[in-house]
JSON list of C-alpha atoms in Angstrom, two decimals:
[
{"chain": "A", "resi": 1, "resn": "MET", "atom": "CA", "xyz": [-0.05, -0.11, -0.14]},
{"chain": "A", "resi": 2, "resn": "ASN", "atom": "CA", "xyz": [1.47, 3.32, -0.94]},
{"chain": "A", "resi": 3, "resn": "VAL", "atom": "CA", "xyz": [0.26, 6.33, 1.27]},
{"chain": "A", "resi": 4, "resn": "LEU", "atom": "CA", "xyz": [0.53, 10.04, 0.78]},
{"chain": "A", "resi": 5, "resn": "ALA", "atom": "CA", "xyz": [1.36, 11.58, 4.33]},
{"chain": "A", "resi": 6, "resn": "ILE", "atom": "CA", "xyz": [0.53, 15.34, 5.10]},
{"chain": "A", "resi": 7, "resn": "ASP", "atom": "CA", "xyz": [0.89, 17.39, 8.36]},
{"chain": "A", "resi": 8, "resn": "THR", "atom": "CA", "xyz": [0.57, 21.21, 8.63]},
{"chain": "A", "resi": 9, "resn": "SER", "atom": "CA", "xyz": [0.14, 21.37, 12.41]},
{"chain": "A", "resi": 10, "resn": "THR", "atom": "CA", "xyz": [3.71, 23.32, 13.06]},
{"chain": "A", "resi": 11, "resn": "THR", "atom": "CA", "xyz": [6.02, 25.39, 10.91]},
{"chain": "A", "resi": 12, "resn": "LYS", "atom": "CA", "xyz": [7.06, 22.26, 9.43]},
{"chain": "A", "resi": 13, "resn": "LEU", "atom": "CA", "xyz": [5.19, 21.33, 6.36]},
{"chain": "A", "resi": 14, "resn": "VAL", "atom": "CA", "xyz": [5.45, 17.58, 6.34]},
{"chain": "A", "resi": 15, "resn": "VAL", "atom": "CA", "xyz": [4.84, 15.92, 2.81]},
{"chain": "A", "resi": 16, "resn": "GLY", "atom": "CA", "xyz": [6.08, 12.25, 1.75]},
{"chain": "A", "resi": 17, "resn": "VAL", "atom": "CA", "xyz": [5.09, 9.18, 0.08]},
{"chain": "A", "resi": 18, "resn": "CYS", "atom": "CA", "xyz": [5.52, 5.64, 2.05]},
{"chain": "A", "resi": 19, "resn": "ALA", "atom": "CA", "xyz": [4.93, 2.11, 1.16]},
{"chain": "A", "resi": 20, "resn": "ARG", "atom": "CA", "xyz": [3.16, 0.29, 4.10]},
{"chain": "A", "resi": 21, "resn": "THR", "atom": "CA", "xyz": [2.97, -3.26, 4.68]},
{"chain": "A", "resi": 22, "resn": "THR", "atom": "CA", "xyz": [1.58, -5.20, 7.73]},
{"chain": "A", "resi": 23, "resn": "ASP", "atom": "CA", "xyz": [4.70, -4.74, 9.68]},
{"chain": "A", "resi": 24, "resn": "THR", "atom": "CA", "xyz": [7.13, -2.20, 8.14]},
{"chain": "A", "resi": 25, "resn": "VAL", "atom": "CA", "xyz": [6.67, 1.36, 6.82]},
{"chain": "A", "resi": 26, "resn": "THR", "atom": "CA", "xyz": [9.12, 2.30, 4.32]},
{"chain": "A", "resi": 27, "resn": "VAL", "atom": "CA", "xyz": [9.77, 6.05, 3.33]},
{"chain": "A", "resi": 28, "resn": "LEU", "atom": "CA", "xyz": [9.56, 6.22, -0.63]},
{"chain": "A", "resi": 29, "resn": "ALA", "atom": "CA", "xyz": [10.00, 10.24, -0.82]},
{"chain": "A", "resi": 30, "resn": "ASP", "atom": "CA", "xyz": [10.13, 12.98, 2.13]},
{"chain": "A", "resi": 31, "resn": "VAL", "atom": "CA", "xyz": [10.12, 16.44, 0.57]},
{"chain": "A", "resi": 32, "resn": "SER", "atom": "CA", "xyz": [8.94, 18.06, 4.02]},
{"chain": "A", "resi": 33, "resn": "VAL", "atom": "CA", "xyz": [9.96, 21.88, 4.40]},
{"chain": "A", "resi": 34, "resn": "THR", "atom": "CA", "xyz": [10.08, 24.52, 7.03]},
{"chain": "A", "resi": 35, "resn": "ASP", "atom": "CA", "xyz": [7.93, 27.46, 6.11]},
{"chain": "A", "resi": 36, "resn": "SER", "atom": "CA", "xyz": [5.16, 28.55, 8.65]},
{"chain": "A", "resi": 37, "resn": "ARG", "atom": "CA", "xyz": [3.67, 31.24, 5.95]},
{"chain": "A", "resi": 38, "resn": "HIS", "atom": "CA", "xyz": [3.15, 29.69, 2.82]},
{"chain": "A", "resi": 39, "resn": "HIS", "atom": "CA", "xyz": [1.57, 26.15, 3.42]},
{"chain": "A", "resi": 40, "resn": "ASN", "atom": "CA", "xyz": [-1.21, 26.79, 1.27]},
{"chain": "A", "resi": 41, "resn": "GLU", "atom": "CA", "xyz": [1.11, 27.76, -1.68]},
{"chain": "A", "resi": 42, "resn": "LEU", "atom": "CA", "xyz": [3.81, 24.98, -1.15]},
{"chain": "A", "resi": 43, "resn": "LEU", "atom": "CA", "xyz": [1.36, 22.02, -0.19]},
{"chain": "A", "resi": 44, "resn": "THR", "atom": "CA", "xyz": [0.33, 21.14, -4.00]},
{"chain": "A", "resi": 45, "resn": "PRO", "atom": "CA", "xyz": [3.55, 21.21, -5.43]},
{"chain": "A", "resi": 46, "resn": "LEU", "atom": "CA", "xyz": [5.17, 19.37, -2.81]},
{"chain": "A", "resi": 47, "resn": "VAL", "atom": "CA", "xyz": [2.86, 16.38, -3.29]},
{"chain": "A", "resi": 48, "resn": "GLN", "atom": "CA", "xyz": [3.29, 16.40, -6.79]},
{"chain": "A", "resi": 49, "resn": "GLN", "atom": "CA", "xyz": [7.47, 16.51, -5.99]},
{"chain": "A", "resi": 50, "resn": "ALA", "atom": "CA", "xyz": [7.05, 13.71, -3.72]},
{"chain": "A", "resi": 51, "resn": "LEU", "atom": "CA", "xyz": [5.05, 11.53, -5.89]},
{"chain": "A", "resi": 52, "resn": "VAL", "atom": "CA", "xyz": [7.76, 11.92, -8.83]},
{"chain": "A", "resi": 53, "resn": "ALA", "atom": "CA", "xyz": [10.70, 11.07, -6.25]},
{"chain": "A", "resi": 54, "resn": "ALA", "atom": "CA", "xyz": [8.54, 7.87, -5.54]},
{"chain": "A", "resi": 55, "resn": "GLY", "atom": "CA", "xyz": [8.49, 6.46, -9.14]},
{"chain": "A", "resi": 56, "resn": "GLY", "atom": "CA", "xyz": [5.16, 8.00, -9.82]},
{"chain": "A", "resi": 57, "resn": "ASP", "atom": "CA", "xyz": [1.99, 10.08, -9.93]},
{"chain": "A", "resi": 58, "resn": "PHE", "atom": "CA", "xyz": [-1.17, 10.15, -8.24]},
{"chain": "A", "resi": 59, "resn": "SER", "atom": "CA", "xyz": [-2.35, 6.85, -9.52]},
{"chain": "A", "resi": 60, "resn": "LEU", "atom": "CA", "xyz": [0.40, 5.42, -7.25]},
{"chain": "A", "resi": 61, "resn": "LEU", "atom": "CA", "xyz": [-1.53, 6.13, -4.03]},
{"chain": "A", "resi": 62, "resn": "ASP", "atom": "CA", "xyz": [-3.81, 3.82, -1.96]},
{"chain": "A", "resi": 63, "resn": "ALA", "atom": "CA", "xyz": [-4.44, 6.14, 0.75]},
{"chain": "A", "resi": 64, "resn": "VAL", "atom": "CA", "xyz": [-4.00, 9.30, 2.42]},
{"chain": "A", "resi": 65, "resn": "VAL", "atom": "CA", "xyz": [-3.13, 10.13, 5.94]},
{"chain": "A", "resi": 66, "resn": "VAL", "atom": "CA", "xyz": [-3.30, 13.73, 7.33]},
{"chain": "A", "resi": 67, "resn": "GLY", "atom": "CA", "xyz": [-2.50, 14.92, 10.78]},
{"chain": "A", "resi": 68, "resn": "GLU", "atom": "CA", "xyz": [-5.29, 16.59, 12.58]},
{"chain": "A", "resi": 69, "resn": "GLY", "atom": "CA", "xyz": [-3.57, 18.81, 15.08]},
{"chain": "A", "resi": 70, "resn": "PRO", "atom": "CA", "xyz": [-3.70, 20.13, 17.39]},
{"chain": "A", "resi": 71, "resn": "GLY", "atom": "CA", "xyz": [-2.31, 23.36, 15.60]},
{"chain": "A", "resi": 72, "resn": "PRO", "atom": "CA", "xyz": [-3.40, 26.73, 14.21]},
{"chain": "A", "resi": 73, "resn": "PHE", "atom": "CA", "xyz": [-6.67, 27.34, 12.38]},
{"chain": "A", "resi": 74, "resn": "THR", "atom": "CA", "xyz": [-5.40, 27.94, 8.77]},
{"chain": "A", "resi": 75, "resn": "GLY", "atom": "CA", "xyz": [-2.46, 25.57, 8.83]},
{"chain": "A", "resi": 76, "resn": "LEU", "atom": "CA", "xyz": [-4.56, 22.70, 9.94]},
{"chain": "A", "resi": 77, "resn": "ARG", "atom": "CA", "xyz": [-7.57, 23.56, 7.19]},
{"chain": "A", "resi": 78, "resn": "VAL", "atom": "CA", "xyz": [-5.00, 23.71, 4.29]},
{"chain": "A", "resi": 79, "resn": "GLY", "atom": "CA", "xyz": [-3.63, 20.22, 5.12]},
{"chain": "A", "resi": 80, "resn": "MET", "atom": "CA", "xyz": [-6.88, 18.65, 5.91]},
{"chain": "A", "resi": 81, "resn": "ALA", "atom": "CA", "xyz": [-8.73, 20.07, 3.07]},
{"chain": "A", "resi": 82, "resn": "SER", "atom": "CA", "xyz": [-6.09, 19.19, 0.96]},
{"chain": "A", "resi": 83, "resn": "ALA", "atom": "CA", "xyz": [-5.82, 15.92, 2.21]},
{"chain": "A", "resi": 84, "resn": "GLN", "atom": "CA", "xyz": [-9.36, 15.18, 1.61]},
{"chain": "A", "resi": 85, "resn": "ALA", "atom": "CA", "xyz": [-9.65, 16.74, -1.85]},
{"chain": "A", "resi": 86, "resn": "PHE", "atom": "CA", "xyz": [-6.72, 14.40, -3.00]},
{"chain": "A", "resi": 87, "resn": "ALA", "atom": "CA", "xyz": [-8.51, 11.50, -1.52]},
{"chain": "A", "resi": 88, "resn": "ASP", "atom": "CA", "xyz": [-12.18, 12.21, -3.07]},
{"chain": "A", "resi": 89, "resn": "ALA", "atom": "CA", "xyz": [-10.54, 12.60, -6.52]},
{"chain": "A", "resi": 90, "resn": "LEU", "atom": "CA", "xyz": [-8.77, 9.45, -6.38]},
{"chain": "A", "resi": 91, "resn": "SER", "atom": "CA", "xyz": [-11.62, 7.55, -4.66]},
{"chain": "A", "resi": 92, "resn": "ILE", "atom": "CA", "xyz": [-9.34, 6.39, -2.23]},
{"chain": "A", "resi": 93, "resn": "PRO", "atom": "CA", "xyz": [-9.65, 6.34, 1.89]},
{"chain": "A", "resi": 94, "resn": "VAL", "atom": "CA", "xyz": [-8.20, 9.47, 3.94]},
{"chain": "A", "resi": 95, "resn": "TYR", "atom": "CA", "xyz": [-7.01, 8.53, 7.73]},
{"chain": "A", "resi": 96, "resn": "GLY", "atom": "CA", "xyz": [-6.76, 11.33, 9.93]},
{"chain": "A", "resi": 97, "resn": "VAL", "atom": "CA", "xyz": [-4.38, 10.94, 12.93]},
{"chain": "A", "resi": 98, "resn": "MET", "atom": "CA", "xyz": [-3.41, 12.85, 15.80]},
{"chain": "A", "resi": 99, "resn": "SER", "atom": "CA", "xyz": [-0.04, 15.10, 15.22]},
{"chain": "A", "resi": 100, "resn": "LEU", "atom": "CA", "xyz": [1.17, 14.84, 18.91]},
{"chain": "A", "resi": 101, "resn": "ASP", "atom": "CA", "xyz": [0.57, 10.73, 18.63]},
{"chain": "A", "resi": 102, "resn": "ALA", "atom": "CA", "xyz": [2.73, 10.91, 15.47]},
{"chain": "A", "resi": 103, "resn": "LEU", "atom": "CA", "xyz": [5.47, 13.08, 17.04]},
{"chain": "A", "resi": 104, "resn": "ALA", "atom": "CA", "xyz": [5.37, 10.59, 20.06]},
{"chain": "A", "resi": 105, "resn": "ALA", "atom": "CA", "xyz": [6.02, 7.83, 17.67]},
{"chain": "A", "resi": 106, "resn": "GLU", "atom": "CA", "xyz": [8.86, 9.31, 16.09]},
{"chain": "A", "resi": 107, "resn": "VAL", "atom": "CA", "xyz": [10.67, 10.32, 19.27]},
{"chain": "A", "resi": 108, "resn": "ALA", "atom": "CA", "xyz": [10.05, 6.51, 20.00]},
{"chain": "A", "resi": 109, "resn": "THR", "atom": "CA", "xyz": [11.76, 5.47, 16.97]},
{"chain": "A", "resi": 110, "resn": "VAL", "atom": "CA", "xyz": [14.94, 7.96, 17.58]},
{"chain": "A", "resi": 111, "resn": "HIS", "atom": "CA", "xyz": [14.76, 7.24, 21.22]},
{"chain": "A", "resi": 112, "resn": "PRO", "atom": "CA", "xyz": [13.51, 3.62, 22.01]},
{"chain": "A", "resi": 113, "resn": "GLU", "atom": "CA", "xyz": [13.63, 4.27, 25.74]},
{"chain": "A", "resi": 114, "resn": "ALA", "atom": "CA", "xyz": [10.65, 6.49, 25.12]},
{"chain": "A", "resi": 115, "resn": "ALA", "atom": "CA", "xyz": [8.51, 3.62, 24.06]},
{"chain": "A", "resi": 116, "resn": "SER", "atom": "CA", "xyz": [8.69, 1.91, 27.39]},
{"chain": "A", "resi": 117, "resn": "GLY", "atom": "CA", "xyz": [8.62, 4.95, 29.74]},
{"chain": "A", "resi": 118, "resn": "ARG", "atom": "CA", "xyz": [7.00, 8.24, 30.41]},
{"chain": "A", "resi": 119, "resn": "LEU", "atom": "CA", "xyz": [6.95, 10.71, 27.52]},
{"chain": "A", "resi": 120, "resn": "VAL", "atom": "CA", "xyz": [5.79, 14.19, 27.32]},
{"chain": "A", "resi": 121, "resn": "VAL", "atom": "CA", "xyz": [5.66, 16.06, 23.68]},
{"chain": "A", "resi": 122, "resn": "ALA", "atom": "CA", "xyz": [5.20, 19.57, 23.10]},
{"chain": "A", "resi": 123, "resn": "THR", "atom": "CA", "xyz": [4.57, 21.86, 20.02]},
{"chain": "A", "resi": 124, "resn": "ASP", "atom": "CA", "xyz": [4.58, 25.71, 19.56]},
{"chain": "A", "resi": 125, "resn": "ALA", "atom": "CA", "xyz": [1.07, 26.78, 19.82]},
{"chain": "A", "resi": 126, "resn": "ARG", "atom": "CA", "xyz": [2.17, 30.73, 19.84]},
{"chain": "A", "resi": 127, "resn": "ARG", "atom": "CA", "xyz": [0.96, 33.26, 22.09]},
{"chain": "A", "resi": 128, "resn": "HIS", "atom": "CA", "xyz": [3.50, 32.03, 24.49]},
{"chain": "A", "resi": 129, "resn": "GLU", "atom": "CA", "xyz": [1.73, 28.44, 24.72]},
{"chain": "A", "resi": 130, "resn": "VAL", "atom": "CA", "xyz": [2.27, 24.92, 24.00]},
{"chain": "A", "resi": 131, "resn": "TYR", "atom": "CA", "xyz": [0.08, 21.73, 22.65]},
{"chain": "A", "resi": 132, "resn": "VAL", "atom": "CA", "xyz": [0.78, 18.99, 24.70]},
{"chain": "A", "resi": 133, "resn": "ALA", "atom": "CA", "xyz": [0.28, 15.56, 25.68]},
{"chain": "A", "resi": 134, "resn": "ALA", "atom": "CA", "xyz": [1.52, 12.73, 27.82]},
{"chain": "A", "resi": 135, "resn": "TYR", "atom": "CA", "xyz": [2.20, 9.01, 26.64]},
{"chain": "A", "resi": 136, "resn": "ASP", "atom": "CA", "xyz": [3.05, 5.78, 29.10]},
{"chain": "A", "resi": 137, "resn": "ASN", "atom": "CA", "xyz": [4.51, 2.81, 27.44]},
{"chain": "A", "resi": 138, "resn": "GLY", "atom": "CA", "xyz": [3.23, 4.30, 23.99]},
{"chain": "A", "resi": 139, "resn": "ASP", "atom": "CA", "xyz": [-0.22, 4.94, 25.03]},
{"chain": "A", "resi": 140, "resn": "ARG", "atom": "CA", "xyz": [-1.38, 8.42, 25.47]},
{"chain": "A", "resi": 141, "resn": "VAL", "atom": "CA", "xyz": [-2.62, 9.48, 28.90]},
{"chain": "A", "resi": 142, "resn": "ALA", "atom": "CA", "xyz": [-3.49, 12.93, 28.93]},
{"chain": "A", "resi": 143, "resn": "GLY", "atom": "CA", "xyz": [-4.08, 15.64, 26.51]},
{"chain": "A", "resi": 144, "resn": "PRO", "atom": "CA", "xyz": [-3.97, 17.10, 23.89]},
{"chain": "A", "resi": 145, "resn": "ASP", "atom": "CA", "xyz": [-3.94, 20.41, 25.79]},
{"chain": "A", "resi": 146, "resn": "VAL", "atom": "CA", "xyz": [-2.89, 23.98, 25.10]},
{"chain": "A", "resi": 147, "resn": "VAL", "atom": "CA", "xyz": [-1.24, 25.70, 28.21]},
{"chain": "A", "resi": 148, "resn": "LYS", "atom": "CA", "xyz": [1.53, 27.88, 29.06]},
{"chain": "A", "resi": 149, "resn": "PRO", "atom": "CA", "xyz": [4.98, 25.82, 29.33]},
{"chain": "A", "resi": 150, "resn": "GLU", "atom": "CA", "xyz": [5.69, 27.10, 32.44]},
{"chain": "A", "resi": 151, "resn": "GLU", "atom": "CA", "xyz": [2.48, 25.98, 34.08]},
{"chain": "A", "resi": 152, "resn": "LEU", "atom": "CA", "xyz": [2.72, 22.24, 33.27]},
{"chain": "A", "resi": 153, "resn": "SER", "atom": "CA", "xyz": [1.49, 20.46, 35.94]},
{"chain": "A", "resi": 154, "resn": "GLY", "atom": "CA", "xyz": [-0.08, 17.10, 37.08]},
{"chain": "A", "resi": 155, "resn": "GLU", "atom": "CA", "xyz": [0.15, 14.25, 34.09]},
{"chain": "A", "resi": 156, "resn": "TYR", "atom": "CA", "xyz": [2.75, 16.81, 32.38]},
{"chain": "A", "resi": 157, "resn": "SER", "atom": "CA", "xyz": [5.10, 17.53, 35.54]},
{"chain": "A", "resi": 158, "resn": "ALA", "atom": "CA", "xyz": [7.57, 14.76, 35.12]},
{"chain": "A", "resi": 159, "resn": "ALA", "atom": "CA", "xyz": [8.68, 12.56, 32.44]},
{"chain": "A", "resi": 160, "resn": "ASP", "atom": "CA", "xyz": [11.66, 10.16, 31.17]},
{"chain": "A", "resi": 161, "resn": "ILE", "atom": "CA", "xyz": [11.74, 12.19, 27.74]},
{"chain": "A", "resi": 162, "resn": "VAL", "atom": "CA", "xyz": [10.49, 15.63, 26.96]},
{"chain": "A", "resi": 163, "resn": "CYS", "atom": "CA", "xyz": [10.20, 16.29, 23.36]},
{"chain": "A", "resi": 164, "resn": "VAL", "atom": "CA", "xyz": [9.89, 20.02, 22.89]},
{"chain": "A", "resi": 165, "resn": "PRO", "atom": "CA", "xyz": [10.97, 22.56, 20.28]},
{"chain": "A", "resi": 166, "resn": "GLU", "atom": "CA", "xyz": [14.34, 23.86, 21.22]},
{"chain": "A", "resi": 167, "resn": "ALA", "atom": "CA", "xyz": [13.09, 27.75, 21.84]},
{"chain": "A", "resi": 168, "resn": "LEU", "atom": "CA", "xyz": [11.01, 26.55, 24.34]},
{"chain": "A", "resi": 169, "resn": "ALA", "atom": "CA", "xyz": [12.98, 23.98, 25.98]},
{"chain": "A", "resi": 170, "resn": "GLU", "atom": "CA", "xyz": [13.95, 25.93, 29.32]},
{"chain": "A", "resi": 171, "resn": "LYS", "atom": "CA", "xyz": [10.60, 27.36, 29.87]},
{"chain": "A", "resi": 172, "resn": "VAL", "atom": "CA", "xyz": [8.70, 23.89, 29.85]},
{"chain": "A", "resi": 173, "resn": "ALA", "atom": "CA", "xyz": [8.16, 23.13, 33.62]},
{"chain": "A", "resi": 174, "resn": "THR", "atom": "CA", "xyz": [8.56, 19.36, 33.22]},
{"chain": "A", "resi": 175, "resn": "THR", "atom": "CA", "xyz": [11.37, 17.49, 34.43]},
{"chain": "A", "resi": 176, "resn": "GLY", "atom": "CA", "xyz": [13.00, 14.89, 32.13]},
{"chain": "A", "resi": 177, "resn": "THR", "atom": "CA", "xyz": [15.61, 14.58, 29.40]},
{"chain": "A", "resi": 178, "resn": "ARG", "atom": "CA", "xyz": [15.07, 17.02, 26.69]},
{"chain": "A", "resi": 179, "resn": "VAL", "atom": "CA", "xyz": [15.02, 16.11, 23.06]},
{"chain": "A", "resi": 180, "resn": "GLN", "atom": "CA", "xyz": [14.22, 17.94, 19.50]},
{"chain": "A", "resi": 181, "resn": "VAL", "atom": "CA", "xyz": [12.22, 15.59, 17.28]},
{"chain": "A", "resi": 182, "resn": "GLU", "atom": "CA", "xyz": [9.69, 16.48, 14.62]},
{"chain": "A", "resi": 183, "resn": "VAL", "atom": "CA", "xyz": [6.85, 14.44, 12.79]},
{"chain": "A", "resi": 184, "resn": "THR", "atom": "CA", "xyz": [7.93, 12.49, 9.47]},
{"chain": "A", "resi": 185, "resn": "PRO", "atom": "CA", "xyz": [6.12, 10.93, 6.86]},
{"chain": "A", "resi": 186, "resn": "ALA", "atom": "CA", "xyz": [6.74, 7.35, 8.21]},
{"chain": "A", "resi": 187, "resn": "SER", "atom": "CA", "xyz": [5.60, 8.45, 11.61]},
{"chain": "A", "resi": 188, "resn": "LEU", "atom": "CA", "xyz": [2.19, 9.67, 10.58]},
{"chain": "A", "resi": 189, "resn": "VAL", "atom": "CA", "xyz": [1.47, 6.54, 8.60]},
{"chain": "A", "resi": 190, "resn": "ALA", "atom": "CA", "xyz": [2.80, 4.49, 11.48]},
{"chain": "A", "resi": 191, "resn": "VAL", "atom": "CA", "xyz": [0.19, 5.64, 13.96]},
{"chain": "A", "resi": 192, "resn": "ALA", "atom": "CA", "xyz": [-2.87, 5.51, 11.58]},
{"chain": "A", "resi": 193, "resn": "ASP", "atom": "CA", "xyz": [-5.69, 2.89, 12.71]},
{"chain": "A", "resi": 194, "resn": "TRP", "atom": "CA", "xyz": [-5.32, 0.64, 9.52]},
{"chain": "A", "resi": 195, "resn": "ASP", "atom": "CA", "xyz": [-7.63, -2.16, 11.08]},
{"chain": "A", "resi": 196, "resn": "SER", "atom": "CA", "xyz": [-10.87, 0.55, 11.55]},
{"chain": "A", "resi": 197, "resn": "LYS", "atom": "CA", "xyz": [-12.84, 2.45, 9.26]},
{"chain": "A", "resi": 198, "resn": "PRO", "atom": "CA", "xyz": [-11.47, 5.69, 8.74]},
{"chain": "A", "resi": 199, "resn": "HIS", "atom": "CA", "xyz": [-13.29, 8.38, 10.42]},
{"chain": "A", "resi": 200, "resn": "PRO", "atom": "CA", "xyz": [-14.35, 11.56, 9.25]},
{"chain": "A", "resi": 201, "resn": "LEU", "atom": "CA", "xyz": [-11.54, 14.08, 9.62]},
{"chain": "A", "resi": 202, "resn": "ARG", "atom": "CA", "xyz": [-11.81, 16.11, 12.56]},
{"chain": "A", "resi": 203, "resn": "PRO", "atom": "CA", "xyz": [-9.39, 19.01, 13.31]},
{"chain": "A", "resi": 204, "resn": "HIS", "atom": "CA", "xyz": [-7.95, 19.80, 17.06]},
{"chain": "A", "resi": 205, "resn": "TYR", "atom": "CA", "xyz": [-7.88, 23.53, 16.98]},
{"chain": "A", "resi": 206, "resn": "LEU", "atom": "CA", "xyz": [-8.12, 23.58, 21.14]},
{"chain": "A", "resi": 207, "resn": "ARG", "atom": "CA", "xyz": [-8.82, 27.57, 20.88]},
{"chain": "A", "resi": 208, "resn": "ARG", "atom": "CA", "xyz": [-10.21, 29.95, 18.38]},
{"chain": "A", "resi": 209, "resn": "PRO", "atom": "CA", "xyz": [-8.22, 31.39, 15.56]},
{"chain": "A", "resi": 210, "resn": "ASP", "atom": "CA", "xyz": [-5.92, 34.00, 16.23]},
{"chain": "A", "resi": 211, "resn": "ALA", "atom": "CA", "xyz": [-7.51, 36.36, 13.64]},
{"chain": "A", "resi": 212, "resn": "ALA", "atom": "CA", "xyz": [-10.90, 37.35, 15.01]},
{"chain": "A", "resi": 213, "resn": "GLU", "atom": "CA", "xyz": [-13.84, 39.01, 13.18]},
{"chain": "A", "resi": 214, "resn": "PRO", "atom": "CA", "xyz": [-13.53, 43.02, 14.29]},
{"chain": "A", "resi": 215, "resn": "LYS", "atom": "CA", "xyz": [-16.21, 44.01, 16.59]},
{"chain": "A", "resi": 216, "resn": "GLN", "atom": "CA", "xyz": [-19.66, 45.62, 15.30]},
{"chain": "A", "resi": 217, "resn": "LYS", "atom": "CA", "xyz": [-19.40, 49.49, 15.98]},
{"chain": "A", "resi": 218, "resn": "PRO", "atom": "CA", "xyz": [-22.61, 50.78, 17.32]},
{"chain": "A", "resi": 219, "resn": "LYS", "atom": "CA", "xyz": [-24.79, 52.39, 14.83]},
{"chain": "A", "resi": 220, "resn": "SER", "atom": "CA", "xyz": [-25.67, 56.32, 15.01]},
{"chain": "A", "resi": 221, "resn": "LYS", "atom": "CA", "xyz": [-29.29, 56.50, 15.77]},
{"chain": "A", "resi": 222, "resn": "ALA", "atom": "CA", "xyz": [-29.47, 59.18, 12.93]},
{"chain": "A", "resi": 223, "resn": "ILE", "atom": "CA", "xyz": [-28.92, 56.67, 10.35]},
{"chain": "A", "resi": 224, "resn": "PRO", "atom": "CA", "xyz": [-32.06, 54.53, 9.59]},
{"chain": "A", "resi": 225, "resn": "ASP", "atom": "CA", "xyz": [-32.20, 50.81, 9.03]},
{"chain": "A", "resi": 226, "resn": "VAL", "atom": "CA", "xyz": [-32.70, 50.10, 5.39]},
{"chain": "A", "resi": 227, "resn": "GLN", "atom": "CA", "xyz": [-33.67, 46.90, 3.98]},
{"chain": "A", "resi": 228, "resn": "LEU", "atom": "CA", "xyz": [-32.35, 45.92, 0.36]}
]
């Protein structure tokens, strides 16, 4: 099975093609880039680039996997809408996965001890906050949540390994060894529930968009209501 993997939950735009069997995930192409402001413009060209690098075109694909966040409103919408559109056009299934679960899986790949211990993963949520989840022996036991990094407590207060962006490493109030790892196409494919029917995509925004609609100014009583 050949799978297109997409994640737009962070500044890293993850795009790749993987070959999946029951026991293995092999990366055929990984064209991921870091660009927080141009996900919309870059996504489709990168998908086409990944397919060429994998030795085929859209007909190569059997399924799509996409990260559902948590992440910013605009970024998630771009990735998930595109993934759904590709799947619909090709009449193939699309599987949504928690992006933090994919991050935790990648940490366990790079640092195998994380698979049998306590792991906390966090990504930058902007506004001086982080998206965070905690795992025990590979199972998510808390989260996803959005909190200030210095206010992490309870399930997030201690871990064997803490995966956090380098810029936030000193701010996160969680004890444990700091590592920097990012989501990959392989980790997205690895955490998808291939034994179940795919669910409708559900973005995890966790808070309102950064851009809010302007408040309406009160109308002057001197201006009459006019119906068109």
